[in-house]
Short mmCIF file of C-alpha atoms in Angstrom, two decimals:
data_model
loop_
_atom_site.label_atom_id
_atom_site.label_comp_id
_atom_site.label_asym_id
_atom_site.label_seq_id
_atom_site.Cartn_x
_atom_site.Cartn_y
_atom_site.Cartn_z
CA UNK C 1 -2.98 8.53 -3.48
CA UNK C 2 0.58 9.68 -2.54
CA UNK C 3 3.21 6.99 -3.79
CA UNK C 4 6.12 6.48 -1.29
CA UNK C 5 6.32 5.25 2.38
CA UNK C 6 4.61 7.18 4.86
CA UNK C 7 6.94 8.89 7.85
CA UNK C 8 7.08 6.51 10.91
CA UNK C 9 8.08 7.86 14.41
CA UNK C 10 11.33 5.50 14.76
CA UNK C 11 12.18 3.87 17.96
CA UNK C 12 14.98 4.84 20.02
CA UNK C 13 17.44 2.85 22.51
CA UNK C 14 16.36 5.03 25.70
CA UNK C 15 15.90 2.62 28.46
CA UNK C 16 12.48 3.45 30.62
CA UNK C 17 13.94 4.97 33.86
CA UNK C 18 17.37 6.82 34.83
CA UNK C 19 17.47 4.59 37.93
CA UNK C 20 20.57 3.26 37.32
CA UNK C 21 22.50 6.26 36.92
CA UNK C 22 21.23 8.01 39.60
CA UNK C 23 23.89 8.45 42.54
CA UNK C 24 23.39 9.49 45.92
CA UNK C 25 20.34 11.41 45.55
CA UNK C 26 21.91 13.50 43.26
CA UNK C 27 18.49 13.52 40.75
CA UNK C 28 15.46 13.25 41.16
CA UNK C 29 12.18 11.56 38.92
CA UNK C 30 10.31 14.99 37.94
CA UNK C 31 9.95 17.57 34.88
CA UNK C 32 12.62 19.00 33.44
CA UNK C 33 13.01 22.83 34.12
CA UNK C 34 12.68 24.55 30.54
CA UNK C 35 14.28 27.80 32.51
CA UNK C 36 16.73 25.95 34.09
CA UNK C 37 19.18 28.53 34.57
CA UNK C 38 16.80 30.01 37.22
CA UNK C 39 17.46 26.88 39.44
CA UNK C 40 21.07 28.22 39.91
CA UNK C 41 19.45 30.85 42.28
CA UNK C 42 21.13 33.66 40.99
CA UNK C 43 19.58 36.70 39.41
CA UNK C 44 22.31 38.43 37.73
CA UNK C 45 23.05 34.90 35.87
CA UNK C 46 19.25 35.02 34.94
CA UNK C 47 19.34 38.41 33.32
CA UNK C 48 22.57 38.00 31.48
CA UNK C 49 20.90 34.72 30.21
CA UNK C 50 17.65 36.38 28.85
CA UNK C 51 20.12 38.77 27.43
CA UNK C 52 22.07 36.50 25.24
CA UNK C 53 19.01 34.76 24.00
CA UNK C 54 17.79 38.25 22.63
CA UNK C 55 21.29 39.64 21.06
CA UNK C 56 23.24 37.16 20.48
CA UNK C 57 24.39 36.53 17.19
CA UNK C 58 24.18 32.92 16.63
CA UNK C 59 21.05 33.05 17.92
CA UNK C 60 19.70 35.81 15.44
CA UNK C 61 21.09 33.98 12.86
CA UNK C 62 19.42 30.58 13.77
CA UNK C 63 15.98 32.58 14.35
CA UNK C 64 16.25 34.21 10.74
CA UNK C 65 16.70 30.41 9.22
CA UNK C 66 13.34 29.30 11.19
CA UNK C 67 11.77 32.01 9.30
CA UNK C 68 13.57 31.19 5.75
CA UNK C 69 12.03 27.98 6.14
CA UNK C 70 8.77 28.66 7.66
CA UNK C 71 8.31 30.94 4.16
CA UNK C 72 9.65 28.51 2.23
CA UNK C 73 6.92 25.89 3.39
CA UNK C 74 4.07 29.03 2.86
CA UNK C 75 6.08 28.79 -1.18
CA UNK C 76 5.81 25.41 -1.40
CA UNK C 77 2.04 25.19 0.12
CA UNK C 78 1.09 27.47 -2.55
CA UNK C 79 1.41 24.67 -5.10
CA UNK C 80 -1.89 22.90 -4.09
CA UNK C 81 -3.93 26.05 -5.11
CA UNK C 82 -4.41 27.02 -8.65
CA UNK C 83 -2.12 30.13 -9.66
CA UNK C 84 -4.41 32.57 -11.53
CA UNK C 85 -3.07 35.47 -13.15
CA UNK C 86 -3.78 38.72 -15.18
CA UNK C 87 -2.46 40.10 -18.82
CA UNK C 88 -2.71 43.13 -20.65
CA UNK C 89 0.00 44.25 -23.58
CA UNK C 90 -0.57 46.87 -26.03
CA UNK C 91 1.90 46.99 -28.99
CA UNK C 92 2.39 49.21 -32.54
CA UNK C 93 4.09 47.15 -35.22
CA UNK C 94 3.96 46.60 -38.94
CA UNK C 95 4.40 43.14 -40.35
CA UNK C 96 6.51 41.80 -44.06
CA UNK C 97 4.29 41.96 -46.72
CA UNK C 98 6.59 38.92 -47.56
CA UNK C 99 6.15 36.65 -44.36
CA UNK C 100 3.74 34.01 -43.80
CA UNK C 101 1.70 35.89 -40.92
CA UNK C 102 -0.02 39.03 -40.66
CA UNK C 103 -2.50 39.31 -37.99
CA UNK C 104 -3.51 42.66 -38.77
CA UNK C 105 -4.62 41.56 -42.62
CA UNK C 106 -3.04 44.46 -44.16
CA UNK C 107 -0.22 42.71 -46.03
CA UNK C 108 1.95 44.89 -44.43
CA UNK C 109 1.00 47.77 -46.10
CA UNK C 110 0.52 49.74 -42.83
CA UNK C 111 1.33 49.72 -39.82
CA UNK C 112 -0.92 48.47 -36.93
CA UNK C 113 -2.36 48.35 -33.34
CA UNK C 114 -2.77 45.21 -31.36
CA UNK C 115 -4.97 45.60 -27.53
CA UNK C 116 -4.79 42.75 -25.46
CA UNK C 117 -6.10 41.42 -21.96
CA UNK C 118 -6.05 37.96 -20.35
CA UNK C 119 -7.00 35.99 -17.41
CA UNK C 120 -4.67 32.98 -17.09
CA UNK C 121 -5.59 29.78 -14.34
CA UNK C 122 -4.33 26.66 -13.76
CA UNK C 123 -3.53 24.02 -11.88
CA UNK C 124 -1.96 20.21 -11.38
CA UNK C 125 -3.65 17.57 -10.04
CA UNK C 126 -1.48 15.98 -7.64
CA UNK C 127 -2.37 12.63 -8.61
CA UNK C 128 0.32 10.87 -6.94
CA UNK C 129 1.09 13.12 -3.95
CA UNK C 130 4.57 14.94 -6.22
CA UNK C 131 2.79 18.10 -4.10
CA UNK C 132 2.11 16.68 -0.66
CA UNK C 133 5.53 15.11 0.12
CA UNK C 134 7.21 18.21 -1.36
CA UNK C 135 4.95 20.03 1.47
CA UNK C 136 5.67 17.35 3.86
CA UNK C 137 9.19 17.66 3.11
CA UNK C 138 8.57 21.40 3.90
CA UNK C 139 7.15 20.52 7.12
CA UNK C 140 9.72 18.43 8.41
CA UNK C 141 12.64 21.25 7.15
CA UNK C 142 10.72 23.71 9.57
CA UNK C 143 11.46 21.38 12.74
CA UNK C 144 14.20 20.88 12.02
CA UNK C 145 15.59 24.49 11.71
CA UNK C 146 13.49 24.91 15.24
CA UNK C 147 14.98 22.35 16.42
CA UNK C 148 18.51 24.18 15.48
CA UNK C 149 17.41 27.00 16.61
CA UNK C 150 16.53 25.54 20.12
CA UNK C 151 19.60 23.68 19.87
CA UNK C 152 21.69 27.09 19.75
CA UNK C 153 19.39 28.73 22.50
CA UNK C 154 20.58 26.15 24.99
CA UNK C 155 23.81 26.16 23.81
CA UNK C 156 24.00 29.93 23.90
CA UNK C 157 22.55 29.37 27.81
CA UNK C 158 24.66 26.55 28.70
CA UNK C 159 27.45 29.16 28.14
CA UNK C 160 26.24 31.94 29.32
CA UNK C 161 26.16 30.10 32.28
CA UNK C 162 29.41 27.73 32.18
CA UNK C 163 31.14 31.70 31.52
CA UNK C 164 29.50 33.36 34.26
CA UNK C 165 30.35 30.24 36.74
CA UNK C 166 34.02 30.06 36.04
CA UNK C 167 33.91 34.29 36.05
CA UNK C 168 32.81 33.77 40.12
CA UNK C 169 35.17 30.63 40.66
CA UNK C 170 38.02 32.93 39.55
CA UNK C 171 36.88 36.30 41.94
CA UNK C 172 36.72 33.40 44.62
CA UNK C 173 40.43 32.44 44.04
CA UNK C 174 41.72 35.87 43.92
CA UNK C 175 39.74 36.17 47.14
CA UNK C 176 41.34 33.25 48.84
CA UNK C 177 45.07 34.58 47.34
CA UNK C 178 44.19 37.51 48.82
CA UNK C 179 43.43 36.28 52.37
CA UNK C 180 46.45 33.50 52.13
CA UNK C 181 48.57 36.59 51.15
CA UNK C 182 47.70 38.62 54.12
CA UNK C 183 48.67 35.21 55.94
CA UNK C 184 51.45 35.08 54.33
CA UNK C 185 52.78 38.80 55.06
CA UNK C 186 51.97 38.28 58.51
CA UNK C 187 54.00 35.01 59.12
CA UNK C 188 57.08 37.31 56.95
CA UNK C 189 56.73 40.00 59.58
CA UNK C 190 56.92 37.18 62.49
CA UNK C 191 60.06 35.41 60.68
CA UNK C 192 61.77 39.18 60.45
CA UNK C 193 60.67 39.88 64.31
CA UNK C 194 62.24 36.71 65.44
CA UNK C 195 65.27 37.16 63.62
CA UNK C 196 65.91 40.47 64.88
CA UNK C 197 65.84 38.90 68.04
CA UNK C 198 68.06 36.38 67.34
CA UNK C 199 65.60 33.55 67.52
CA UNK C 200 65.86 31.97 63.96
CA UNK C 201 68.09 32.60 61.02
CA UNK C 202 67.38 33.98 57.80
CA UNK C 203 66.25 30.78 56.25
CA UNK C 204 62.87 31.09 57.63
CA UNK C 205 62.52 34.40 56.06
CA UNK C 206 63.79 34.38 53.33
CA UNK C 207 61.43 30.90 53.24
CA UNK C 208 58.57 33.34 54.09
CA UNK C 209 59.08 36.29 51.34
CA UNK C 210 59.17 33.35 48.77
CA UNK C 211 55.76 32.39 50.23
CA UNK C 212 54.79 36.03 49.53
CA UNK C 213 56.43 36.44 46.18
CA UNK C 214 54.86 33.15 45.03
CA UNK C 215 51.07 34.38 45.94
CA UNK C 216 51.51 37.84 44.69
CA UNK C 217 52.45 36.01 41.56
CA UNK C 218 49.42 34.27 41.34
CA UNK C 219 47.39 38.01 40.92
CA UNK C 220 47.75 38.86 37.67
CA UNK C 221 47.49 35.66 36.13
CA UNK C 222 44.02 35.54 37.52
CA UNK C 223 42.90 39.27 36.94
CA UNK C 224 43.57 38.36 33.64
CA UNK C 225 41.51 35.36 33.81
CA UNK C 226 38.26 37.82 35.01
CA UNK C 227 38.85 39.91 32.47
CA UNK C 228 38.75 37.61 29.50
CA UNK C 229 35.72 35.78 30.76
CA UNK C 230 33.94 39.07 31.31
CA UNK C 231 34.71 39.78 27.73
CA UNK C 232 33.62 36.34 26.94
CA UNK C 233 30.24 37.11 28.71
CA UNK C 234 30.14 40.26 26.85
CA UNK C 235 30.89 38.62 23.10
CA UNK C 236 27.66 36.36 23.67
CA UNK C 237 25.76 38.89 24.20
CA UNK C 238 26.82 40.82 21.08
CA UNK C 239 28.78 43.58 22.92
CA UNK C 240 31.76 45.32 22.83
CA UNK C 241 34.79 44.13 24.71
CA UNK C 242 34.59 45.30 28.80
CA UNK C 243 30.98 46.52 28.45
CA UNK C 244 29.55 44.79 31.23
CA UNK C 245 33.31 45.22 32.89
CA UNK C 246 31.25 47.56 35.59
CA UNK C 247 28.24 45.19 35.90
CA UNK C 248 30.65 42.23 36.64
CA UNK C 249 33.10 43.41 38.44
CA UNK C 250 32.17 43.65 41.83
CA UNK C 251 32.27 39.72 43.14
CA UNK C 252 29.73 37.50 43.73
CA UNK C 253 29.14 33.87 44.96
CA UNK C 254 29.23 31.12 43.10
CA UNK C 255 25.94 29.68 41.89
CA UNK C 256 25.19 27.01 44.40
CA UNK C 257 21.98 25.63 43.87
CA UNK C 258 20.13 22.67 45.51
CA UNK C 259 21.69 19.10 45.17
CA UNK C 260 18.54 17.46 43.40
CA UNK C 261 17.93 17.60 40.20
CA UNK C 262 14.52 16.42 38.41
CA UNK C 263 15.75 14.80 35.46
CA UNK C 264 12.14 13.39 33.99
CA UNK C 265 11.86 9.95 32.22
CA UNK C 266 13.98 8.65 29.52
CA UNK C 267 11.52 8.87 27.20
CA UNK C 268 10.80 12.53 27.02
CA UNK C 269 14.27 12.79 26.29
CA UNK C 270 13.66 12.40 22.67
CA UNK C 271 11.23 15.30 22.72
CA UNK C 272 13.38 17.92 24.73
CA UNK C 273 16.96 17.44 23.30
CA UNK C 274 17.21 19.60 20.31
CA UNK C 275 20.21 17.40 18.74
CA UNK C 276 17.13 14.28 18.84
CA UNK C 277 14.32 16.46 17.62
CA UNK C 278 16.45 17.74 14.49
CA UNK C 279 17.88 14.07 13.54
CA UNK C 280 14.35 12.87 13.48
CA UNK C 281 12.98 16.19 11.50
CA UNK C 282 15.82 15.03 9.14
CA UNK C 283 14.39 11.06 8.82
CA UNK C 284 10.91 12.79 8.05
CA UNK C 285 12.83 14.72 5.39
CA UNK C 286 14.40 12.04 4.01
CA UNK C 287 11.57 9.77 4.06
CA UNK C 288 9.55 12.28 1.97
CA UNK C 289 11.80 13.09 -0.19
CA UNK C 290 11.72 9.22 -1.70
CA UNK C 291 7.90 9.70 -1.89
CA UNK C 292 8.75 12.71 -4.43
CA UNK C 293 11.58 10.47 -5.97
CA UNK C 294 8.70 8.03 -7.06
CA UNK C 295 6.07 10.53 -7.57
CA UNK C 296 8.23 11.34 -10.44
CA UNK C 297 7.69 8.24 -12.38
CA UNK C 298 3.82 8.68 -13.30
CA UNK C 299 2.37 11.18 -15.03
CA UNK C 300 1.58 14.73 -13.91
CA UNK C 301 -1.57 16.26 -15.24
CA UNK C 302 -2.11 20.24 -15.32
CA UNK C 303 -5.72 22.08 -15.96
CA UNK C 304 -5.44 25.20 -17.66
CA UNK C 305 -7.66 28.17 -18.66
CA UNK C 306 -7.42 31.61 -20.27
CA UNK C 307 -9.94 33.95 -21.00
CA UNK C 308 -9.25 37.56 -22.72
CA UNK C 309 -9.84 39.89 -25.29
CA UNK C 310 -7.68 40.63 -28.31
CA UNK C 311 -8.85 44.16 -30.52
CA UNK C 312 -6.85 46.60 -33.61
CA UNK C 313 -8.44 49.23 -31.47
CA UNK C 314 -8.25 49.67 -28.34
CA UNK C 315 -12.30 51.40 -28.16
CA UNK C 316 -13.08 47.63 -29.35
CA UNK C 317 -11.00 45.66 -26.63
CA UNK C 318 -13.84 45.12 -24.20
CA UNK C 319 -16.22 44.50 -27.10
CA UNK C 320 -18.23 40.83 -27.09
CA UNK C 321 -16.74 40.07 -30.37
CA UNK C 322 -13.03 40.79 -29.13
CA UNK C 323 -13.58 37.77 -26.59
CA UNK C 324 -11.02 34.84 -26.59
CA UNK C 325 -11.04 32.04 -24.28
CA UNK C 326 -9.41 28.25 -24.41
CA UNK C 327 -9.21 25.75 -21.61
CA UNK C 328 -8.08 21.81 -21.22
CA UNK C 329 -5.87 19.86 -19.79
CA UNK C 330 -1.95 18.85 -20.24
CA UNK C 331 -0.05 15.85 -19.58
CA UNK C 332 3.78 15.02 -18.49
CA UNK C 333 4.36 11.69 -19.35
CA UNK C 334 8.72 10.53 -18.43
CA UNK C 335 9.00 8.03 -21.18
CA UNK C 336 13.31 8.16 -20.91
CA UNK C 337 15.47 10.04 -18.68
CA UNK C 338 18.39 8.03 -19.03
CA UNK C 339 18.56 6.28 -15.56
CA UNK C 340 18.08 9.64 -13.79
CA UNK C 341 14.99 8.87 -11.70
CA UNK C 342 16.02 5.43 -11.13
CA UNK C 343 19.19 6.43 -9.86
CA UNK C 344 17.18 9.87 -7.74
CA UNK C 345 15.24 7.42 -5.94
CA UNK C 346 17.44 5.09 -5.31
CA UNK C 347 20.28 8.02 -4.02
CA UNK C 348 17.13 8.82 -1.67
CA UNK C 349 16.46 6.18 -0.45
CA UNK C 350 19.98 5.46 0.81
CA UNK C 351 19.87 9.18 2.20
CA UNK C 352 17.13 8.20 4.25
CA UNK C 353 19.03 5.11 5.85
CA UNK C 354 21.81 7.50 6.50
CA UNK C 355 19.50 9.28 8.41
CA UNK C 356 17.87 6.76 10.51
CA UNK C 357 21.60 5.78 11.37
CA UNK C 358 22.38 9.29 12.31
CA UNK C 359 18.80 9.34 14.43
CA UNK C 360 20.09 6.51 16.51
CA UNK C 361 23.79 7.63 16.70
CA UNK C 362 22.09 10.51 18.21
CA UNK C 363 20.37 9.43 20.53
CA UNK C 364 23.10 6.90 22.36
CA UNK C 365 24.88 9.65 22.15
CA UNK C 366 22.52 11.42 24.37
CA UNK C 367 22.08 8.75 26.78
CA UNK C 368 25.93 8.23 27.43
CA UNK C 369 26.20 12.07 27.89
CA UNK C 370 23.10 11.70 30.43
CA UNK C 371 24.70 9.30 32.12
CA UNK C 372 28.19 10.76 32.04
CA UNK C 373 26.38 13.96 33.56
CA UNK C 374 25.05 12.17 36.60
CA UNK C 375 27.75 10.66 37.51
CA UNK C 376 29.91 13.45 37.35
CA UNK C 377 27.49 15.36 39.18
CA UNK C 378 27.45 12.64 41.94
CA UNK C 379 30.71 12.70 42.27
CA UNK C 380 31.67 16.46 42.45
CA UNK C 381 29.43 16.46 45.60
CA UNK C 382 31.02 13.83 47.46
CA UNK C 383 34.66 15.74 46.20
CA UNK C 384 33.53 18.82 47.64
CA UNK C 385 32.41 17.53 50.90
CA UNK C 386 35.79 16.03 51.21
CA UNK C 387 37.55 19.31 50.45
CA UNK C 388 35.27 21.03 52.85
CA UNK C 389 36.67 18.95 55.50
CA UNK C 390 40.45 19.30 54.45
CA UNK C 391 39.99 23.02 54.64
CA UNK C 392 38.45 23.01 58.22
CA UNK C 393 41.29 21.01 59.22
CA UNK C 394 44.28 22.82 57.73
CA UNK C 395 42.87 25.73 59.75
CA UNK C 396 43.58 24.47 63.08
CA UNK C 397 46.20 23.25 61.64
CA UNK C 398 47.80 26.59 60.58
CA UNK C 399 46.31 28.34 63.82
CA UNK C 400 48.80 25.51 65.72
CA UNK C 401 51.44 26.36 63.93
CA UNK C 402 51.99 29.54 63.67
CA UNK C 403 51.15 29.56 67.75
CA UNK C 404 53.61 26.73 68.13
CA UNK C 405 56.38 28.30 66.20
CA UNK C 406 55.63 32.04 68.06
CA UNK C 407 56.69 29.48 71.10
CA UNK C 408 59.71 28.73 69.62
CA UNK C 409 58.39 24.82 70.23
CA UNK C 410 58.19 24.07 66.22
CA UNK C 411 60.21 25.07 62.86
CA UNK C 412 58.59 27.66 60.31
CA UNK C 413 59.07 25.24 57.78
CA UNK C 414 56.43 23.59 59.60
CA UNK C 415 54.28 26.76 59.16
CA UNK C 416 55.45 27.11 55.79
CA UNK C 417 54.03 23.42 54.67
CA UNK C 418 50.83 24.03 56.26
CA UNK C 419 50.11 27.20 55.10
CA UNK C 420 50.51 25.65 51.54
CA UNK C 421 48.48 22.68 52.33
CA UNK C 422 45.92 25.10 53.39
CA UNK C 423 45.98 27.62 50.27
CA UNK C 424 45.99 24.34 47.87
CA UNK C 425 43.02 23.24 49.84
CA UNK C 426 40.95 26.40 49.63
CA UNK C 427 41.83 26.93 46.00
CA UNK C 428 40.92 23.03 44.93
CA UNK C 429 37.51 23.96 47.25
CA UNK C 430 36.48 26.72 45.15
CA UNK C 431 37.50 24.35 42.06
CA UNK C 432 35.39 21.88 43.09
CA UNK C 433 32.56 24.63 44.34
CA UNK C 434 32.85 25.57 40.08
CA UNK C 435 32.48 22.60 38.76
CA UNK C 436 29.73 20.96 40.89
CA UNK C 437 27.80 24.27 39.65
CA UNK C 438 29.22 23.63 35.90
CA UNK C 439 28.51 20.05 36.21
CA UNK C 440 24.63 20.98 37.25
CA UNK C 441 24.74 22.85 34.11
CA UNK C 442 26.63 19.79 32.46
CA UNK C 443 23.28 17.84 33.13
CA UNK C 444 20.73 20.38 32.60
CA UNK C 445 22.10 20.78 28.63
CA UNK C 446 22.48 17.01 28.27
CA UNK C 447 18.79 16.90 29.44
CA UNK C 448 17.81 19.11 27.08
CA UNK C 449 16.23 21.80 29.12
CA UNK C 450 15.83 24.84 27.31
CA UNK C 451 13.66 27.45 25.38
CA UNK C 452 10.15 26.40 24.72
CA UNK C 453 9.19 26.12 20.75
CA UNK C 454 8.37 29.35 19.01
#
């Protein structure tokens, strides 16, 4: 028998369907994507992806622990099977003619040779289970550290991804500085034309080289911005700083995948998020470790054997008559420890509620960043549409303008205005383009998509 309670699956808060966070068609019932990084539709994101999950560091590290543990279970399995070993000792000595022992008989007059060779076994009967929860325990410390380990794989994804995003969000800025700055030149060279000419003063342009100015000094703050998320990109993936500076460089679109998202059923959750899977790897743990609390209360029982041969001279050592052997058993019996196991078992026993707390802190966690996700998801798309709109709209509306005031029939302040309305509204549209693309990676972690178990 193994003393102890036996490792129960616990139950978790997850209600049975996402329905009721699910806004606007923004998810859909369905399996998770375990690649879903490939759902972003872009292949350089892919690759750098892959990438990380091969060189990055944290994710070396966490891979090395799976395999500390998984040897660590192979040292603890090995405590079911008898250990057998092998002896042999020669030795030259002379013993006191005075002591009490002489194994040689000679009184020590002389000195003396002494050939030995043994085979040792044994083995404890694990009575109680002392040997099966520790293995247990050993089990349940190799999910978890694969659990980690998954754990830092998506995390290592998620921002690979979240870097990667913002890296195109910011080359889609400096795009649209660039194009309101060409704008921006133009409408200067109109305000200097007309002034020439003695149509306006120089309000409107000085008015206009301040527009200029206060573009051009929008540049390097976000050429600096590229860079450090290009090193960023190039720090997960264990490289030197501006190593993929030529791979990254050239811009791209940001990742804009389709609106739905399969999100699977609630209950699956528990089995995908790493941050679930390693909180209930730690119950198990726990709940083990109280069986080998107890399991040190009764006795433990060992079998033991040896068989050798003992000689003077070594030409006699394999001899019939040189032949030792003994075998029996042992026993352990705690009669006081002073309150120590007592006070073990109890201490685990409180671990393991401290566990099961943590399991279920977990997992509401999980659902209120779920839900959180969805929502935010649901509403970046409605944002962007809106900011879609506003941009269409300040474009006539600057086309006007400018038209208007080459007429003469409107101020350039009124140019000015618009032409800020319209660079605030392309820049918050590539803002929201970012996030509704960080926000689909947003969900996809809190889902738990990921690396498959290895």
């Amino acid at each position: 028998c193994a003393v102890g309670p036996d490792f129960q699956k616990p139950e978790n808060q997850l209600p049975t369907t996402w329905q009721d966070s699910v806004q606007s068609g923004a998810t859909l019932q369905g399996k998770v994507d375990s690649q879903w990084w490939q759902q972003l539709g872009d292949t350089q994101l892919t690759s750098l992806v892959e990438r990380a999950a091969n060189a990055n560091f944290d994710v070396r590290t966490a891979s090395n622990r799976l395999e500390q543990s998984r040897l660590l279970r192979q040292v603890t399995g090995s405590e079911q099977l008898p250990g057998i070993s092998a002896n042999g000792a020669y030795k030259r000595a002379r013993n006191s003619s005075m002591g009490v022992l002489d194994e040689s008989n000679l009184n020590g007059k002389a000195p003396f040779e002494l050939w030995s060779s043994t085979i040792d076994a044994s083995w404890e009967v694990d009575l109680w289970g002392h040997v099966r929860r520790s293995i247990e325990a050993a089990d349940a410390e190799v999910d978890l550290t694969q659990a980690q380990r998954d754990g830092v794989l998506l995390s290592i994804a998620a921002e690979t991804a979240t870097d990667y995003i913002r890296l195109r969000g910011v080359q889609a800025k400096l795009a649209v500085a660039k194009q309101n700055l060409e704008i921006a030149r133009q409408s200067s060279q109109l305000t200097k034309a007309r002034f020439e000419n003695g149509v306006t003063t120089n309000l409107d342009t000085s008015n206009s080289a301040a527009q200029v100015a206060t573009i051009e000094a929008v540049l390097p703050v976000l050429d600096a911005q590229k860079d450090r998320l290009i090193n960023a990109l190039s720090y997960l993936l264990g490289e030197a700083p501006r190593t993929l500076h030529a791979e990254l460089i050239e811009p791209k679109a940001i990742p804009n995948p389709a609106p739905d998202v399969p999100v699977g059923l609630p209950s699956e959750l528990a089995q995908r998020r790493p941050d679930i899977r390693q909180s209930e790897a730690a119950l198990h743990r726990a709940t083990a470790a109280i069986g080998i609390a107890k399991a040190d209360f009764y006795p433990r029982v060992s079998l033991g054997a040896s068989m050798g041969f003992q000689a003077l001279d070594g030409s006699n050592l394999g001899a019939w008559n040189s032949r030792e052997w003994s075998y029996g058993p042992s026993l352990y019996l705690p009669v006081f420890q002073g309150g120590r196991l007592t006070g073990t078992l109890e201490l685990r026993k409180r671990q393991e509620q401290e566990a099961a707390l943590n399991y279920q802190h977990v997992v509401l966690g999980a659902w209120h960043e779920v839900d959180n996700a969805m929502t935010d998801y649901a509403a970046e798309k409605k944002h962007h549409s809106a900011l879609e709109e506003a941009v269409h709209q300040n474009n006539i509306a600057l086309s006007t303008a400018r038209d208007r005031y080459a007429q003469g029939a409107v101020d350039f302040i009124n140019v000015l205005n618009v032409q800020r309305s319209l660079l605030a509204t392309q820049s918050d549209l590539v803002d929201s383009a970012t996030e509704a693309a960080l926000d689909r990676v947003r969900l996809y972690r809190a889902l738990g998509g990921g690396w498959t178990k290895s």
